[in-house]
Amino acid sequence: MFSLQGKVALVTGAAYGIGFAIAECYAKAGARVVFNCRSRAHLEQALEEYKAKGIEAKGYLCDVTDDRQVGDMVADIEKELGSVDILVNNAGIIKRIPMTEMSAEDFRQVIDIDLTAAFIVSKAVLPKMMEKKRGKIINICSMMSELGRETVSAYAAAKGGLKMLTRNIASEYGGYQIQCNGIGPGYIATPQTAPLRQKQPDGSRHPFDSFILAKTPAARWGTPEDLMGPALFLASEASDFVNGQILYVDGGILAYIGKQP
Ligand code: NAP
Ligand code: GCO
């Protein structure tokens, strides 16, 4: 039920971090994995790292906000490996800037990568999924699909939008036996969150790091590997009647009011 044997899986932005762990897990479940990123250095290093794990991943230099580059990549995947059975819209960025100081250009860039790109890549793979009458799209959402906090207005707007794009794809294409679900990771230790965990000059924890430990019932940061099981579930036959859901993988953050004083 959890096998991905014979499936082609495209995980965007899987050069490192959460995407890399999801792609690794899919490869171990039998899928042929494809990823993309923007930096050639990241691409080459990732290819080495996949190889070191015994995974034959195919990597593309492709910016997910550019529909021409995405179209070329998807056409090439279809030619080389066959059409995409599983798409994970994982590529994302964050800009932590107070809203009153943020330029509209910065705001648009976050929306472009974290939201519009999921539309662009999904649109590129949907026609073949509709032809085959099966397919899985998994959007990597966030705590910020539900919650706000200081400095992340663009990110929260994008991830809130991505939750609704997920529900809309499920609504619009569910009849083709295509499932579109989201994963909402909690606070996961990756390069994206490294600044929030940086040690203080005196060696103590960053105040945000301590805040997250207190706010998470599991009392730890998540790891990219924590996303493997949920991502496999949503990519496999095991979730064929699950559609339009966001699975929060957050160590319990969203269930918790916070430590009493
Ligand atoms: P990360 O460590 O910063 O990795 C991001 C990946 O996306 C890299 O491979 C990056 O490679 C690629 N990327 C960025 N912009 C791209 C673009 N325009 N086109 C193609 N690739 C692009 O991030 P992460 O922490 O693993 O996060 C992965 C996803 O999970 C993101 O959507 C993030 O918002 C979400 N998320 C993260 C956390 C967390 O706590 N870490 C929690 C919830 C949700 P290049 O730089 O080479 O392009
Ligand atoms: C932040 C973090 C978050 C996480 C994640 C939470 O600055 O608050 O970077 O946004 O990355 O998305 O689920």
mmCIF file of C-alpha atoms and ligand atoms in Angstrom:
data_model
loop_
_atom_site.group_PDB
_atom_site.id
_atom_site.type_symbol
_atom_site.label_atom_id
_atom_site.label_comp_id
_atom_site.label_asym_id
_atom_site.label_seq_id
_atom_site.Cartn_x
_atom_site.Cartn_y
_atom_site.Cartn_z
ATOM 1 C CA MET A 1 0.000 0.000 0.000
ATOM 2 C CA PHE A 2 2.906 2.368 0.635
ATOM 3 C CA SER A 3 5.004 1.287 -2.345
ATOM 4 C CA LEU A 4 5.892 3.895 -4.984
ATOM 5 C CA GLN A 5 7.369 1.312 -7.356
ATOM 6 C CA GLY A 6 7.336 2.539 -10.955
ATOM 7 C CA LYS A 7 6.170 6.065 -10.055
ATOM 8 C CA VAL A 8 7.863 9.246 -11.213
ATOM 9 C CA ALA A 9 8.104 11.814 -8.417
ATOM 10 C CA LEU A 10 9.080 15.458 -8.897
ATOM 11 C CA VAL A 11 10.059 17.233 -5.671
ATOM 12 C CA THR A 12 10.755 20.924 -6.256
ATOM 13 C CA GLY A 13 13.603 22.567 -4.354
ATOM 14 C CA ALA A 14 14.930 19.221 -3.161
ATOM 15 C CA ALA A 15 18.630 20.112 -3.221
ATOM 16 C CA TYR A 16 18.682 20.023 0.583
ATOM 17 C CA GLY A 17 16.398 20.455 3.593
ATOM 18 C CA ILE A 18 12.855 19.070 3.711
ATOM 19 C CA GLY A 19 12.655 18.398 -0.040
ATOM 20 C CA PHE A 20 15.805 16.285 0.012
ATOM 21 C CA ALA A 21 14.435 14.070 2.818
ATOM 22 C CA ILE A 22 11.109 13.616 0.997
ATOM 23 C CA ALA A 23 12.865 12.733 -2.279
ATOM 24 C CA GLU A 24 15.131 10.279 -0.433
ATOM 25 C CA CYS A 25 12.130 8.589 1.147
ATOM 26 C CA TYR A 26 10.299 8.344 -2.195
ATOM 27 C CA ALA A 27 13.371 6.792 -3.836
ATOM 28 C CA LYS A 28 13.583 4.215 -1.038
ATOM 29 C CA ALA A 29 9.883 3.429 -1.618
ATOM 30 C CA GLY A 30 10.658 2.651 -5.271
ATOM 31 C CA ALA A 31 10.009 5.931 -7.116
ATOM 32 C CA ARG A 32 12.264 7.485 -9.720
ATOM 33 C CA VAL A 33 12.955 10.911 -8.264
ATOM 34 C CA VAL A 34 13.485 14.200 -9.993
ATOM 35 C CA PHE A 35 14.287 17.514 -8.316
ATOM 36 C CA ASN A 36 15.166 21.050 -9.269
ATOM 37 C CA CYS A 37 16.727 24.139 -7.719
ATOM 38 C CA ARG A 38 18.165 27.477 -8.905
ATOM 39 C CA SER A 39 21.843 27.270 -7.978
ATOM 40 C CA ARG A 40 24.260 25.139 -9.992
ATOM 41 C CA ALA A 41 26.439 24.622 -6.898
ATOM 42 C CA HIS A 42 23.411 23.327 -4.935
ATOM 43 C CA LEU A 43 22.446 21.076 -7.857
ATOM 44 C CA GLU A 44 25.888 19.504 -8.124
ATOM 45 C CA GLN A 45 26.260 18.997 -4.386
ATOM 46 C CA ALA A 46 22.785 17.454 -4.175
ATOM 47 C CA LEU A 47 23.523 15.040 -7.038
ATOM 48 C CA GLU A 48 26.609 13.887 -5.094
ATOM 49 C CA GLU A 49 24.571 13.488 -1.917
ATOM 50 C CA TYR A 50 21.831 11.483 -3.602
ATOM 51 C CA LYS A 51 24.505 9.302 -5.211
ATOM 52 C CA ALA A 52 26.188 8.739 -1.836
ATOM 53 C CA LYS A 53 22.840 7.408 -0.573
ATOM 54 C CA GLY A 54 22.594 5.061 -3.572
ATOM 55 C CA ILE A 55 19.841 7.142 -5.192
ATOM 56 C CA GLU A 56 19.793 7.859 -8.922
ATOM 57 C CA ALA A 57 18.081 11.250 -8.792
ATOM 58 C CA LYS A 58 17.655 13.392 -11.879
ATOM 59 C CA GLY A 59 18.299 17.078 -11.196
ATOM 60 C CA TYR A 60 17.346 20.203 -13.135
ATOM 61 C CA LEU A 61 18.357 23.835 -12.870
ATOM 62 C CA CYS A 62 14.926 25.389 -12.976
ATOM 63 C CA ASP A 63 13.342 28.341 -11.220
ATOM 64 C CA VAL A 64 9.789 27.348 -10.268
ATOM 65 C CA THR A 65 8.509 30.896 -10.814
ATOM 66 C CA ASP A 66 9.396 30.771 -14.510
ATOM 67 C CA ASP A 67 6.655 28.967 -16.447
ATOM 68 C CA ARG A 68 8.835 28.502 -19.536
ATOM 69 C CA GLN A 69 11.615 26.814 -17.521
ATOM 70 C CA VAL A 70 9.025 24.683 -15.710
ATOM 71 C CA GLY A 71 7.375 23.713 -19.027
ATOM 72 C CA ASP A 72 10.752 22.670 -20.480
ATOM 73 C CA MET A 73 11.628 20.652 -17.358
ATOM 74 C CA VAL A 74 8.296 18.824 -17.286
ATOM 75 C CA ALA A 75 8.487 18.086 -21.032
ATOM 76 C CA ASP A 76 11.987 16.681 -20.558
ATOM 77 C CA ILE A 77 10.905 14.512 -17.586
ATOM 78 C CA GLU A 78 8.020 13.141 -19.661
ATOM 79 C CA LYS A 79 10.425 12.299 -22.490
ATOM 80 C CA GLU A 80 13.117 10.760 -20.272
ATOM 81 C CA LEU A 81 11.154 9.035 -17.494
ATOM 82 C CA GLY A 82 7.450 9.298 -18.284
ATOM 83 C CA SER A 83 4.844 11.647 -16.891
ATOM 84 C CA VAL A 84 4.931 12.877 -13.302
ATOM 85 C CA ASP A 85 2.797 10.730 -10.969
ATOM 86 C CA ILE A 86 3.685 12.579 -7.763
ATOM 87 C CA LEU A 87 4.441 16.279 -7.466
ATOM 88 C CA VAL A 88 5.661 17.866 -4.241
ATOM 89 C CA ASN A 89 5.580 21.669 -4.344
ATOM 90 C CA ASN A 90 8.327 22.149 -1.777
ATOM 91 C CA ALA A 91 10.567 24.983 -3.098
ATOM 92 C CA GLY A 92 10.146 27.992 -0.862
ATOM 93 C CA ILE A 93 11.794 31.012 0.725
ATOM 94 C CA ILE A 94 11.082 33.271 3.680
ATOM 95 C CA LYS A 95 11.910 36.941 4.269
ATOM 96 C CA ARG A 96 11.666 38.010 7.899
ATOM 97 C CA ILE A 97 11.033 41.755 7.662
ATOM 98 C CA PRO A 98 8.495 43.841 9.604
ATOM 99 C CA MET A 99 5.628 44.606 7.257
ATOM 100 C CA THR A 100 5.987 48.392 7.541
ATOM 101 C CA GLU A 101 9.603 48.058 6.374
ATOM 102 C CA MET A 102 9.035 45.494 3.626
ATOM 103 C CA SER A 103 9.056 46.552 -0.036
ATOM 104 C CA ALA A 104 6.240 45.430 -2.313
ATOM 105 C CA GLU A 105 8.961 43.830 -4.462
ATOM 106 C CA ASP A 106 10.104 41.597 -1.562
ATOM 107 C CA PHE A 107 6.488 40.740 -0.738
ATOM 108 C CA ARG A 108 5.802 39.766 -4.364
ATOM 109 C CA GLN A 109 8.935 37.604 -4.564
ATOM 110 C CA VAL A 110 7.811 35.519 -1.579
ATOM 111 C CA ILE A 111 4.295 35.163 -3.020
ATOM 112 C CA ASP A 112 5.789 34.249 -6.388
ATOM 113 C CA ILE A 113 7.989 31.428 -5.075
ATOM 114 C CA ASP A 114 5.812 30.143 -2.217
ATOM 115 C CA LEU A 115 2.395 30.376 -3.874
ATOM 116 C CA THR A 116 2.328 31.228 -7.594
ATOM 117 C CA ALA A 117 4.994 28.617 -8.372
ATOM 118 C CA ALA A 118 2.789 25.846 -6.923
ATOM 119 C CA PHE A 119 0.132 26.922 -9.427
ATOM 120 C CA ILE A 120 2.690 26.968 -12.278
ATOM 121 C CA VAL A 121 4.178 23.528 -11.571
ATOM 122 C CA SER A 122 0.825 21.898 -10.761
ATOM 123 C CA LYS A 123 -0.646 23.293 -13.984
ATOM 124 C CA ALA A 124 2.267 21.790 -15.927
ATOM 125 C CA VAL A 125 1.749 18.242 -14.585
ATOM 126 C CA LEU A 126 -2.067 18.147 -14.283
ATOM 127 C CA PRO A 127 -2.943 17.431 -17.956
ATOM 128 C CA LYS A 128 -1.048 14.088 -17.954
ATOM 129 C CA MET A 129 -2.475 13.188 -14.526
ATOM 130 C CA MET A 130 -5.967 13.899 -15.905
ATOM 131 C CA GLU A 131 -5.259 11.674 -18.922
ATOM 132 C CA LYS A 132 -4.094 8.849 -16.628
ATOM 133 C CA LYS A 133 -6.916 9.475 -14.135
ATOM 134 C CA ARG A 134 -4.548 9.373 -11.190
ATOM 135 C CA GLY A 135 -1.986 11.609 -9.555
ATOM 136 C CA LYS A 136 -0.811 13.072 -6.270
ATOM 137 C CA ILE A 137 0.054 16.695 -5.572
ATOM 138 C CA ILE A 138 1.459 17.594 -2.177
ATOM 139 C CA ASN A 139 1.938 21.233 -1.239
ATOM 140 C CA ILE A 140 4.351 22.076 1.548
ATOM 141 C CA CYS A 141 2.412 24.551 3.665
ATOM 142 C CA SER A 142 3.394 25.802 7.140
ATOM 143 C CA MET A 143 2.284 26.710 10.654
ATOM 144 C CA MET A 144 1.854 30.063 8.933
ATOM 145 C CA SER A 145 -1.011 28.587 6.889
ATOM 146 C CA GLU A 146 -2.898 28.965 10.206
ATOM 147 C CA LEU A 147 -0.987 31.388 12.417
ATOM 148 C CA GLY A 148 0.610 34.790 12.124
ATOM 149 C CA ARG A 149 3.686 36.204 13.775
ATOM 150 C CA GLU A 150 5.874 39.295 13.610
ATOM 151 C CA THR A 151 7.923 39.803 10.392
ATOM 152 C CA VAL A 152 6.422 37.080 8.196
ATOM 153 C CA SER A 153 3.465 38.823 6.499
ATOM 154 C CA ALA A 154 4.393 37.744 2.965
ATOM 155 C CA TYR A 155 5.207 34.173 3.998
ATOM 156 C CA ALA A 156 1.958 33.805 5.999
ATOM 157 C CA ALA A 157 -0.055 35.274 3.114
ATOM 158 C CA ALA A 158 1.606 32.845 0.683
ATOM 159 C CA LYS A 159 1.242 29.754 2.892
ATOM 160 C CA GLY A 160 -2.368 30.635 3.758
ATOM 161 C CA GLY A 161 -2.995 30.941 0.027
ATOM 162 C CA LEU A 162 -1.245 27.638 -0.613
ATOM 163 C CA LYS A 163 -3.648 25.922 1.798
ATOM 164 C CA MET A 164 -6.586 27.237 -0.273
ATOM 165 C CA LEU A 165 -4.891 26.378 -3.583
ATOM 166 C CA THR A 166 -4.595 22.836 -2.190
ATOM 167 C CA ARG A 167 -8.307 22.677 -1.447
ATOM 168 C CA ASN A 168 -9.142 24.140 -4.825
ATOM 169 C CA ILE A 169 -7.012 21.658 -6.798
ATOM 170 C CA ALA A 170 -8.665 18.861 -4.790
ATOM 171 C CA SER A 171 -12.096 20.301 -5.607
ATOM 172 C CA GLU A 172 -11.420 20.937 -9.273
ATOM 173 C CA TYR A 173 -9.568 17.738 -10.189
ATOM 174 C CA GLY A 174 -10.706 15.204 -7.567
ATOM 175 C CA GLY A 175 -13.060 13.737 -10.178
ATOM 176 C CA TYR A 176 -9.995 12.577 -12.128
ATOM 177 C CA GLN A 177 -8.885 10.575 -9.064
ATOM 178 C CA ILE A 178 -6.162 13.135 -8.440
ATOM 179 C CA GLN A 179 -5.493 13.931 -4.786
ATOM 180 C CA CYS A 180 -4.020 17.240 -3.700
ATOM 181 C CA ASN A 181 -3.104 17.550 -0.030
ATOM 182 C CA GLY A 182 -0.771 19.699 2.008
ATOM 183 C CA ILE A 183 1.779 19.088 4.716
ATOM 184 C CA GLY A 184 2.176 21.792 7.335
ATOM 185 C CA PRO A 185 5.574 21.262 8.941
ATOM 186 C CA GLY A 186 6.179 22.739 12.377
ATOM 187 C CA TYR A 187 9.582 24.230 13.132
ATOM 188 C CA ILE A 188 12.105 22.064 11.300
ATOM 189 C CA ALA A 189 15.894 22.370 11.567
ATOM 190 C CA THR A 190 16.998 23.273 8.011
ATOM 191 C CA PRO A 191 18.995 26.140 6.437
ATOM 192 C CA GLN A 192 15.736 28.152 6.232
ATOM 193 C CA THR A 193 15.407 28.247 10.028
ATOM 194 C CA ALA A 194 19.150 28.309 10.874
ATOM 195 C CA PRO A 195 19.081 32.038 11.768
ATOM 196 C CA LEU A 196 16.419 31.277 14.404
ATOM 197 C CA ARG A 197 18.645 28.697 16.073
ATOM 198 C CA GLN A 198 21.959 30.575 15.929
ATOM 199 C CA LYS A 199 23.738 30.483 19.299
ATOM 200 C CA GLN A 200 24.106 33.773 21.202
ATOM 201 C CA PRO A 201 27.633 35.262 21.642
ATOM 202 C CA ASP A 202 27.712 33.788 25.189
ATOM 203 C CA GLY A 203 26.905 30.300 23.820
ATOM 204 C CA SER A 204 23.310 30.274 25.054
ATOM 205 C CA ARG A 205 20.288 29.399 22.911
ATOM 206 C CA HIS A 206 18.748 31.979 20.589
ATOM 207 C CA PRO A 207 15.606 33.315 22.346
ATOM 208 C CA PHE A 208 13.490 32.124 19.376
ATOM 209 C CA ASP A 209 14.981 28.641 19.754
ATOM 210 C CA SER A 210 13.930 28.560 23.434
ATOM 211 C CA PHE A 211 10.500 29.933 22.468
ATOM 212 C CA ILE A 212 9.961 27.076 19.976
ATOM 213 C CA LEU A 213 11.076 24.423 22.468
ATOM 214 C CA ALA A 214 8.546 25.779 24.982
ATOM 215 C CA LYS A 215 5.794 26.082 22.356
ATOM 216 C CA THR A 216 6.202 22.529 21.006
ATOM 217 C CA PRO A 217 4.717 19.713 23.122
ATOM 218 C CA ALA A 218 7.406 17.409 21.684
ATOM 219 C CA ALA A 219 9.957 19.883 23.170
ATOM 220 C CA ARG A 220 12.269 19.721 20.165
ATOM 221 C CA TRP A 221 12.722 21.052 16.654
ATOM 222 C CA GLY A 222 11.563 18.736 13.917
ATOM 223 C CA THR A 223 14.006 17.174 11.483
ATOM 224 C CA PRO A 224 13.532 16.794 7.716
ATOM 225 C CA GLU A 225 13.230 13.034 8.376
ATOM 226 C CA ASP A 226 10.090 13.702 10.473
ATOM 227 C CA LEU A 227 8.348 14.613 7.206
ATOM 228 C CA MET A 228 9.188 11.326 5.456
ATOM 229 C CA GLY A 229 6.315 9.156 6.734
ATOM 230 C CA PRO A 230 3.578 11.780 6.222
ATOM 231 C CA ALA A 231 4.923 12.586 2.729
ATOM 232 C CA LEU A 232 4.983 8.890 1.823
ATOM 233 C CA PHE A 233 1.411 8.415 3.058
ATOM 234 C CA LEU A 234 0.147 11.304 0.916
ATOM 235 C CA ALA A 235 2.039 10.067 -2.175
ATOM 236 C CA SER A 236 0.889 6.460 -1.929
ATOM 237 C CA GLU A 237 -2.306 4.482 -2.531
ATOM 238 C CA ALA A 238 -2.819 4.523 1.236
ATOM 239 C CA SER A 239 -4.270 8.049 0.885
ATOM 240 C CA ASP A 240 -6.390 7.572 -2.256
ATOM 241 C CA PHE A 241 -9.572 8.866 -0.536
ATOM 242 C CA VAL A 242 -7.818 11.696 1.325
ATOM 243 C CA ASN A 243 -8.214 14.937 -0.589
ATOM 244 C CA GLY A 244 -7.876 18.635 0.182
ATOM 245 C CA GLN A 245 -6.436 18.064 3.667
ATOM 246 C CA ILE A 246 -3.506 19.718 5.378
ATOM 247 C CA LEU A 247 -1.589 17.296 7.565
ATOM 248 C CA TYR A 248 0.230 19.269 10.258
ATOM 249 C CA VAL A 249 3.495 17.635 11.288
ATOM 250 C CA ASP A 250 4.394 19.968 14.104
ATOM 251 C CA GLY A 251 5.128 18.019 17.282
ATOM 252 C CA GLY A 252 1.766 19.283 18.574
ATOM 253 C CA ILE A 253 2.233 23.077 18.250
ATOM 254 C CA LEU A 254 -1.223 23.767 16.818
ATOM 255 C CA ALA A 255 -2.913 21.767 19.586
ATOM 256 C CA TYR A 256 -1.179 23.622 22.399
ATOM 257 C CA ILE A 257 -2.118 26.913 24.061
ATOM 258 C CA GLY A 258 1.431 27.303 25.426
ATOM 259 C CA LYS A 259 3.140 26.796 28.790
ATOM 260 C CA GLN A 260 1.309 28.261 31.749
ATOM 261 C CA PRO A 261 3.289 30.996 33.516
HETATM 262 P P1 NAP B 1 15.509 25.362 2.531
HETATM 263 O O1 NAP B 1 16.364 24.558 3.423
HETATM 264 O O2 NAP B 1 15.757 26.827 2.429
HETATM 265 O O3 NAP B 1 15.484 24.720 1.039
HETATM 266 C C1 NAP B 1 14.773 25.359 0.025
HETATM 267 C C2 NAP B 1 14.975 24.650 -1.292
HETATM 268 O O4 NAP B 1 14.207 25.311 -2.304
HETATM 269 C C3 NAP B 1 16.418 24.656 -1.797
HETATM 270 O O5 NAP B 1 16.679 23.450 -2.472
HETATM 271 C C4 NAP B 1 16.435 25.834 -2.787
HETATM 272 O O6 NAP B 1 17.502 25.648 -3.697
HETATM 273 C C5 NAP B 1 15.039 25.669 -3.416
HETATM 274 N N1 NAP B 1 14.451 26.870 -4.015
HETATM 275 C C6 NAP B 1 14.204 28.069 -3.439
HETATM 276 N N2 NAP B 1 13.640 28.909 -4.320
HETATM 277 C C7 NAP B 1 13.517 28.220 -5.485
HETATM 278 C C8 NAP B 1 13.008 28.549 -6.767
HETATM 279 N N3 NAP B 1 12.512 29.763 -7.048
HETATM 280 N N4 NAP B 1 13.038 27.602 -7.745
HETATM 281 C C9 NAP B 1 13.532 26.378 -7.469
HETATM 282 N N5 NAP B 1 14.025 26.009 -6.276
HETATM 283 C C10 NAP B 1 14.023 26.931 -5.290
HETATM 284 O O7 NAP B 1 13.986 25.211 2.972
HETATM 285 P P2 NAP B 1 13.300 24.082 3.879
HETATM 286 O O8 NAP B 1 13.350 24.542 5.269
HETATM 287 O O9 NAP B 1 13.775 22.741 3.497
HETATM 288 O O10 NAP B 1 11.796 24.298 3.399
HETATM 289 C C11 NAP B 1 11.227 23.589 2.320
HETATM 290 C C12 NAP B 1 9.754 23.996 2.227
HETATM 291 O O11 NAP B 1 9.130 23.750 3.480
HETATM 292 C C13 NAP B 1 9.536 25.488 1.952
HETATM 293 O O12 NAP B 1 8.400 25.671 1.174
HETATM 294 C C14 NAP B 1 9.324 26.059 3.350
HETATM 295 O O13 NAP B 1 8.609 27.263 3.344
HETATM 296 C C15 NAP B 1 8.547 24.934 3.972
HETATM 297 N N6 NAP B 1 8.572 24.906 5.433
HETATM 298 C C16 NAP B 1 9.736 24.897 6.120
HETATM 299 C C17 NAP B 1 9.705 24.813 7.508
HETATM 300 C C18 NAP B 1 10.922 24.797 8.358
HETATM 301 O O14 NAP B 1 10.792 24.952 9.587
HETATM 302 N N7 NAP B 1 12.131 24.603 7.813
HETATM 303 C C19 NAP B 1 8.482 24.742 8.150
HETATM 304 C C20 NAP B 1 7.309 24.778 7.405
HETATM 305 C C21 NAP B 1 7.368 24.851 6.040
HETATM 306 P P3 NAP B 1 18.138 26.924 -4.494
HETATM 307 O O15 NAP B 1 18.433 27.970 -3.465
HETATM 308 O O16 NAP B 1 19.342 26.371 -5.184
HETATM 309 O O17 NAP B 1 17.102 27.354 -5.446
HETATM 310 C C1 GCO B 2 9.521 31.634 11.023
HETATM 311 C C2 GCO B 2 9.811 30.292 10.441
HETATM 312 C C3 GCO B 2 8.549 29.589 10.004
HETATM 313 C C4 GCO B 2 8.865 28.153 9.645
HETATM 314 C C5 GCO B 2 7.724 27.316 9.271
HETATM 315 C C6 GCO B 2 6.757 27.089 10.368
HETATM 316 O O1 GCO B 2 10.295 32.564 10.788
HETATM 317 O O2 GCO B 2 8.540 31.747 11.787
HETATM 318 O O3 GCO B 2 10.763 30.339 9.446
HETATM 319 O O4 GCO B 2 7.822 30.315 9.106
HETATM 320 O O5 GCO B 2 9.833 28.091 8.656
HETATM 321 O O6 GCO B 2 7.135 27.682 8.061
HETATM 322 O O7 GCO B 2 5.858 26.120 9.999
#
